[in-house]
CSV table of C-alpha atoms and ligand atoms in Angstrom, one decimal:
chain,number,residue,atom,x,y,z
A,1,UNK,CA,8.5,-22.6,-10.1
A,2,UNK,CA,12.2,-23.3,-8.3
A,3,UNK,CA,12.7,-20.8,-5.8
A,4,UNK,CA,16.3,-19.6,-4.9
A,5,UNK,CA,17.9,-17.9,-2.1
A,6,UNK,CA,18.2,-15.2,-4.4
A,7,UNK,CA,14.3,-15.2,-5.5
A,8,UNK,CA,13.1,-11.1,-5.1
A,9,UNK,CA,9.9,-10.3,-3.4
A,10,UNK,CA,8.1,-8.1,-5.8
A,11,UNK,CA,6.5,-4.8,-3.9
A,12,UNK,CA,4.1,-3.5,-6.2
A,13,UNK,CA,2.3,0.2,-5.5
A,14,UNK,CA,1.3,3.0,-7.8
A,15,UNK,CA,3.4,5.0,-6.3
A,16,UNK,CA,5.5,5.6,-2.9
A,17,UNK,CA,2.9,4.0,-0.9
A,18,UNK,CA,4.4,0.7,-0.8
A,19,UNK,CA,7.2,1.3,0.6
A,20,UNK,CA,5.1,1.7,4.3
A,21,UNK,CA,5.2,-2.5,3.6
A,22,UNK,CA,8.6,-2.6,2.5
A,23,UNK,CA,9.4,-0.7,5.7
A,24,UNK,CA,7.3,-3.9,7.4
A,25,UNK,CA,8.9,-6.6,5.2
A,26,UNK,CA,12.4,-5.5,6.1
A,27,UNK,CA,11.8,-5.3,9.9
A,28,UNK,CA,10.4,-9.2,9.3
A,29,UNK,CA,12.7,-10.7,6.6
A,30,UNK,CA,16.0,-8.6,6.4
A,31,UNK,CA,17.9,-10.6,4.4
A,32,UNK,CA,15.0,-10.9,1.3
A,33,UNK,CA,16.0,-9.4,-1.8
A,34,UNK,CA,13.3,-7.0,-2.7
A,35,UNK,CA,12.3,-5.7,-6.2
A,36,UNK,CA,9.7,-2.9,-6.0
A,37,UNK,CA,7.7,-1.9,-8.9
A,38,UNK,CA,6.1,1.8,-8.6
A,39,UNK,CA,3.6,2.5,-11.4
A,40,UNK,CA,4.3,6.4,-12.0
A,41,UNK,CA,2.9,6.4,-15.1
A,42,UNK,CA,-0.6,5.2,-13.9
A,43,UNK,CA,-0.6,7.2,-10.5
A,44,UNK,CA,-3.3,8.0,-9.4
A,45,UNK,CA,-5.4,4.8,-9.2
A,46,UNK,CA,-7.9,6.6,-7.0
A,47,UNK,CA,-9.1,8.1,-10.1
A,48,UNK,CA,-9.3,5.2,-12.3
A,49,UNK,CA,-12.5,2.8,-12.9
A,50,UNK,CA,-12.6,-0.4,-12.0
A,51,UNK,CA,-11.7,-2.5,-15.1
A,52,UNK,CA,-8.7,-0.2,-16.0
A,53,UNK,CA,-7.0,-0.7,-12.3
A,54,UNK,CA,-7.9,-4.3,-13.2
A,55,UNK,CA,-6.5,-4.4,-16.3
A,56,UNK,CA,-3.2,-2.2,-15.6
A,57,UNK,CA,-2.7,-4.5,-12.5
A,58,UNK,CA,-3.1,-7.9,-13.9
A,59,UNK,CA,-1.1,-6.6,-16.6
A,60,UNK,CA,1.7,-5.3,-14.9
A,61,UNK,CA,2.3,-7.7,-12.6
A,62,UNK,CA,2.2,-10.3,-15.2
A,63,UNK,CA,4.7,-8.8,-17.4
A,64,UNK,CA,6.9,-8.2,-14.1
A,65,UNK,CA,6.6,-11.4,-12.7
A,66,UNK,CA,7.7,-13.1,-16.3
A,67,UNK,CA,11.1,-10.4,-15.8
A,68,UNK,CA,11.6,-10.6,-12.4
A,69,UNK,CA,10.9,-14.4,-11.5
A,70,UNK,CA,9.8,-13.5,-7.7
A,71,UNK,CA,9.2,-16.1,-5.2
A,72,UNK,CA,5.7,-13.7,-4.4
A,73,UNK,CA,4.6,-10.8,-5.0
A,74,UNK,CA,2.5,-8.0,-2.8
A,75,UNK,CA,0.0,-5.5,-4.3
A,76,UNK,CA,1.1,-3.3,-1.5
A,77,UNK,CA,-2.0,-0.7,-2.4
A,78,UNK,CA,-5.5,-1.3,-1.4
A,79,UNK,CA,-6.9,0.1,-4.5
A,80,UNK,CA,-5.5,-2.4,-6.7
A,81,UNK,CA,-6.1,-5.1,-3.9
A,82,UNK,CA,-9.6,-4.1,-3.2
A,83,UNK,CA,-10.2,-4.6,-7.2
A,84,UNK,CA,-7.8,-7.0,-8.7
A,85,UNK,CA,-6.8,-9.1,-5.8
A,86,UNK,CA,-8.6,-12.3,-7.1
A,87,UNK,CA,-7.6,-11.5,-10.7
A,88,UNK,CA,-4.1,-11.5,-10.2
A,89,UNK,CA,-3.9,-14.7,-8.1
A,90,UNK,CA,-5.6,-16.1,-11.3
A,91,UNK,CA,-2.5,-14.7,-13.6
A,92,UNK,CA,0.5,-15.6,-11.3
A,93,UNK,CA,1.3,-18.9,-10.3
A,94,UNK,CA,3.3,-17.6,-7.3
A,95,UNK,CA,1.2,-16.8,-4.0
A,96,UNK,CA,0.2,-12.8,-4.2
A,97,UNK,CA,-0.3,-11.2,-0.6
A,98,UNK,CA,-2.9,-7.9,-0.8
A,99,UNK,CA,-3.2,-5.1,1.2
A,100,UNK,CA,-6.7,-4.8,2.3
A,101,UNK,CA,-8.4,-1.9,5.0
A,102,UNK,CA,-7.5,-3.2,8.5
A,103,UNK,CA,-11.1,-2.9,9.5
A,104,UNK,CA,-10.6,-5.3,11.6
A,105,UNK,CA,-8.5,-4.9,14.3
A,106,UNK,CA,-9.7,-1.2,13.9
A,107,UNK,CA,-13.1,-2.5,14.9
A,108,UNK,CA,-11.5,-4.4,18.1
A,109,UNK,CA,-9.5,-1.6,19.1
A,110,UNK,CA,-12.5,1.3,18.7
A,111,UNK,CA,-14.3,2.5,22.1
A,112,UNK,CA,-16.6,4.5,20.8
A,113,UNK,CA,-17.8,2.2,18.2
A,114,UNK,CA,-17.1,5.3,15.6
A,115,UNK,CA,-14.0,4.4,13.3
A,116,UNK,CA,-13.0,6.5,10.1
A,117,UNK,CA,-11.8,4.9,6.9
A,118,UNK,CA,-9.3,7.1,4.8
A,119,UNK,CA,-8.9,6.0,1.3
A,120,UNK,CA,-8.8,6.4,-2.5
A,121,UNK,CA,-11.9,7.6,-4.1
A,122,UNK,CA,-11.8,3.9,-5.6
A,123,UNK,CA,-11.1,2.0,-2.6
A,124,UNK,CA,-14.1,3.6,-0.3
A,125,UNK,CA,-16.7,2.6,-2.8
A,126,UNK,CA,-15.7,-1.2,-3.1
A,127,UNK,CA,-17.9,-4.3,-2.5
A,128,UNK,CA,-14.8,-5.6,-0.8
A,129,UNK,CA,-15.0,-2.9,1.8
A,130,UNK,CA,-18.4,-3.7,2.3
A,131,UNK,CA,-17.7,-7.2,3.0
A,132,UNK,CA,-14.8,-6.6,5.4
A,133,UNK,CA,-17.5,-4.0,7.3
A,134,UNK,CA,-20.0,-6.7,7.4
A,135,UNK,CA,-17.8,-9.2,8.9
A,136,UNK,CA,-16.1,-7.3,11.1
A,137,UNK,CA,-17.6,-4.2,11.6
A,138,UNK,CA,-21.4,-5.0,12.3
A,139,UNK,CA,-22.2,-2.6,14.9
A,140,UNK,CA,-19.9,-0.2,14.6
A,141,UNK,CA,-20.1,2.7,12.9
A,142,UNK,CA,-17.6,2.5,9.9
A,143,UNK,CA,-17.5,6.2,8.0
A,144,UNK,CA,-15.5,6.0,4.7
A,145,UNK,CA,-14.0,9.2,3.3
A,146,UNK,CA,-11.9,9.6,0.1
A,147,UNK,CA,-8.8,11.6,0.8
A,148,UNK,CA,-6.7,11.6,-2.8
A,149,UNK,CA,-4.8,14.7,-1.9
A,150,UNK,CA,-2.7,12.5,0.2
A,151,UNK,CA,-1.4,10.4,-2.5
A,152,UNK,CA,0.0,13.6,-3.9
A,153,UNK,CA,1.1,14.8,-0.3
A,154,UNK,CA,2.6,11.1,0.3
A,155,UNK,CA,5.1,11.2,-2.7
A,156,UNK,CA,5.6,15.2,-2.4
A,157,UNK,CA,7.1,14.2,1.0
A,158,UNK,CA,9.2,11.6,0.0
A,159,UNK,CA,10.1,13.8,-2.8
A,160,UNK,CA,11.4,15.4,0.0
A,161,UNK,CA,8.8,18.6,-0.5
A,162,UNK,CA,7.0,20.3,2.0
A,163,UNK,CA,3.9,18.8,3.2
A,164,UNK,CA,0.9,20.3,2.0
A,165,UNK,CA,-1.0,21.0,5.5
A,166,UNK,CA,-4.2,21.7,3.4
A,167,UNK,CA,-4.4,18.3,2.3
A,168,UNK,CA,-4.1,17.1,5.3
A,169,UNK,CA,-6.6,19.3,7.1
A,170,UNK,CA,-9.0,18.5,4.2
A,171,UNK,CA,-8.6,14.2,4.9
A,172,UNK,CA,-9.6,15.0,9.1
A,173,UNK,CA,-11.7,18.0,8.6
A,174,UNK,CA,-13.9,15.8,6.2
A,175,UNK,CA,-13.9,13.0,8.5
A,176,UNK,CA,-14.9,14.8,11.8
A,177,UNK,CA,-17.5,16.4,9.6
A,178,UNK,CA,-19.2,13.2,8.3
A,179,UNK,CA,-22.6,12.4,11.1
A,180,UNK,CA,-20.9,11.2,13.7
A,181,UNK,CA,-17.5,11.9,12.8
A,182,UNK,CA,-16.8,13.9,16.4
A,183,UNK,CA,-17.1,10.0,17.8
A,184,UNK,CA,-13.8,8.9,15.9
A,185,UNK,CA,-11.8,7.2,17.8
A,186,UNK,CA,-10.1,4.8,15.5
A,187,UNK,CA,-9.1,6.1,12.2
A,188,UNK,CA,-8.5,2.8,9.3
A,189,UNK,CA,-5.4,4.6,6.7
A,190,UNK,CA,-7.0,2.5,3.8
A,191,UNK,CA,-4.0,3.4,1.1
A,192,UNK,CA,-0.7,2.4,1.7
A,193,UNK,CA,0.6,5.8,1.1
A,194,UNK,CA,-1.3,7.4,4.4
A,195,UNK,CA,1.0,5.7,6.9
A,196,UNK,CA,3.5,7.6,5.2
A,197,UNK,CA,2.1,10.9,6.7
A,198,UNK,CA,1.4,9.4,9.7
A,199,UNK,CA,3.2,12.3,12.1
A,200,UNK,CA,1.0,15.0,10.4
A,201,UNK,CA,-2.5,13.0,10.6
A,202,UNK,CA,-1.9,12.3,14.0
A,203,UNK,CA,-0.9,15.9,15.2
A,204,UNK,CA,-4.3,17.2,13.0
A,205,UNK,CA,-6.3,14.7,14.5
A,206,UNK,CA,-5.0,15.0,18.1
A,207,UNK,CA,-4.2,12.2,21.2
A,208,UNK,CA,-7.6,11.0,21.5
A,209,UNK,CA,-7.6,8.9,17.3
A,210,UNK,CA,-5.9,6.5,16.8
A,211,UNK,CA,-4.7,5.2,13.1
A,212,UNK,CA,-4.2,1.8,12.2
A,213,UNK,CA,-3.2,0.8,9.2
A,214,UNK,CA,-2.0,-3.2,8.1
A,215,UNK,CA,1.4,-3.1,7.0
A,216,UNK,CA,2.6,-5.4,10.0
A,217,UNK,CA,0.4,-7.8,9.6
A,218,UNK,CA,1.3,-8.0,5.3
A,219,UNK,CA,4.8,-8.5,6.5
A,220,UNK,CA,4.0,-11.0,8.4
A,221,UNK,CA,1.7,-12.8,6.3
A,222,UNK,CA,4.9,-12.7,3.8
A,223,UNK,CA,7.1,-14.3,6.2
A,224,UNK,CA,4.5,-17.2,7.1
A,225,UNK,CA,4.6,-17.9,3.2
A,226,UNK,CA,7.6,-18.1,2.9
A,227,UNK,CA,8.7,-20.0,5.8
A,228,UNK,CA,11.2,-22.1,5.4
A,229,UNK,CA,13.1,-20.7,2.4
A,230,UNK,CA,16.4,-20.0,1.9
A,231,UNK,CA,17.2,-15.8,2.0
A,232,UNK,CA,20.1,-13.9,-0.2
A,233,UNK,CA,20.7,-10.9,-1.1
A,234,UNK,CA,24.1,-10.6,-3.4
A,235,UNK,CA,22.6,-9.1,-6.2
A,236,UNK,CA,21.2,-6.7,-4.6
A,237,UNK,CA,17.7,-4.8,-4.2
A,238,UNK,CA,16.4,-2.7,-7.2
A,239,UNK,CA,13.3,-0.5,-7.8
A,240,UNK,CA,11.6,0.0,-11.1
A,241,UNK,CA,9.5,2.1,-12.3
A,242,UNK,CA,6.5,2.5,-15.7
A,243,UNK,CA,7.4,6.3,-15.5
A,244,UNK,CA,10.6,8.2,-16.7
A,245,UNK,CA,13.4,7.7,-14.8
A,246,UNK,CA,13.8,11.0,-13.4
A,247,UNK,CA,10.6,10.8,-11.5
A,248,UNK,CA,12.0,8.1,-9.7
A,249,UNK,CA,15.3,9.4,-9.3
A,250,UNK,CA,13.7,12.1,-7.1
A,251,UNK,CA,12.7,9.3,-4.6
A,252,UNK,CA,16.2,7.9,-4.7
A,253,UNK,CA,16.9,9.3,-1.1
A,254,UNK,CA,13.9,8.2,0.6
A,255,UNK,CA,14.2,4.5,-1.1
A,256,UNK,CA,18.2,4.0,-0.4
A,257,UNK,CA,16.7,5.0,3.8
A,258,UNK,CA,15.0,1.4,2.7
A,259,UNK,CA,18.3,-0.1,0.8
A,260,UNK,CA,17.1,0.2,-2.8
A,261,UNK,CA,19.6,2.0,-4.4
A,262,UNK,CA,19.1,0.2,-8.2
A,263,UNK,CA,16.8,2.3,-9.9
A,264,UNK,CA,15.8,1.1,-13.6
A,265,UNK,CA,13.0,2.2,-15.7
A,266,UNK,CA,10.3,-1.0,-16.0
B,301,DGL,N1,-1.3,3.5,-2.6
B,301,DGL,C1,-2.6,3.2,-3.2
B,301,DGL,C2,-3.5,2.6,-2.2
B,301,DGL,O1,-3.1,2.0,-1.3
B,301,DGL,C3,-3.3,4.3,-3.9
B,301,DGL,C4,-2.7,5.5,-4.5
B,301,DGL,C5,-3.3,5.9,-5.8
B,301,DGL,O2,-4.4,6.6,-5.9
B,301,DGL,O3,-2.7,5.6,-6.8
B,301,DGL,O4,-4.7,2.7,-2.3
């Protein structure tokens, strides 16, 4: 495939999450044009099995990368990374950049040797988490907790809602209360929508935690990929969404704070 300067990166999420990357990508390649793809209509993924996420990923991205020509695309959700990762680099012919727990420099960074993992219901359970806790956790104490009321908090807030304080004194609450958990130290946000609250996690879980999550190092992964290449951005950036319109035109504020202000339905 001929890339252009015009050539969009394609950020694909369920939801809102992904725009903790975009926020990343920017910062690291400010002239890219950017298309991101938000999959309303199959939020939550948390919820989903396995070979549906697989599926509606693969699918998706496929479809979307046939409309939207990008130079790469980035499944900027660890669900759909931690699950279809492999199965969409067999689909596209472009390189595809995941989002995967930053376990490891969470592992480097923990004193205590206690770190917390907050994701999907989906993500906590994977093989690939395993892995990563294998290799770069052994140890440590790694304790995984699913937190899916902050995918609903996440894109309440950029909905420009109120925050929904239970939801977040659920995600710490559980945590501290897992054996161990009053060791935490170091707390992995393993769904790109948790950076996203990152202000209320940190006030719940006071100055002694601290979160990592890996947006910075996607964004730069994205630029080392695309070293080299020529950057434009005439046309514009555009987001696009599998949902009606309207649900996306309630995130128009928080994505034109990012640039995007294109909004088409997918
Ligand atoms: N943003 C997605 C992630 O990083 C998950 C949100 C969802 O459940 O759809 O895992």
């Amino acid at each position: 495939m001929s890339v252009s300067a015009q050539s969009p990166i394609l950020l694909f999420d369920s939801g809102v999450g992904g725009l903790s990357v975009l926020a990343e990508v920017r910062k690291a390649l400010p002239q890219a044009r950017v298309i991101y793809a938000a999959d309303l209509a199959g939020l939550p993924y948390g919820a989903k099995s396995e070979a549906q996420i697989a599926a509606r990923v693969a699918g998706l991205l496929g479809r979307m990368s046939e409309r939207y020509r990008p130079r790469l695309a980035c499944i900027a959700c660890n669900t759909a990374s931690t699950i279809a990762l492999g199965m969409v680099r067999d689909v596209l012919e472009i390189p595809v950049v995941g989002t995967v727990p930053a376990i490891k420099p969470a592992a480097a960074m923990s004193k205590s040797g206690v770190i917390g993992l907050l994701g999907t219901e989906a993500t906590i359970r994977q093989p690939y988490v395993d892995n990563l806790e294998r290799e770069f956790a052994a140890g440590k104490h790694l304790l995984r907790f699913a937190a899916p009321g902050l995918v609903e908090a996440a894109e309440a807030k950029l909905r420009g809602e109120p925050v929904d304080r239970a939801a977040i004194e659920a995600a710490v609450k559980g945590l501290r209360a897992m054996p161990g958990g009053e060791k935490i130290d170091t707390v992995v946000l393993a769904c790109t929508h948790f950076p996203l609250l990152a202000e209320e996690l940190s006030a719940a879980f006071g100055p002694d935690v601290r979160l990592v999550d890996g947006a910075t190092g996607i964004a730069r992964r994205i630029a080392s990929l695309t070293g080299g290449e020529q950057f434009e951005n005439a046309e514009g950036d555009l987001a696009v969404t599998t949902g009606d319109i309207e649900s996306l035109q309630a995130l128009a504020p928080a994505l034109a704070d990012l640039g995007i202000r294109r909004l088409e339905r997918f």
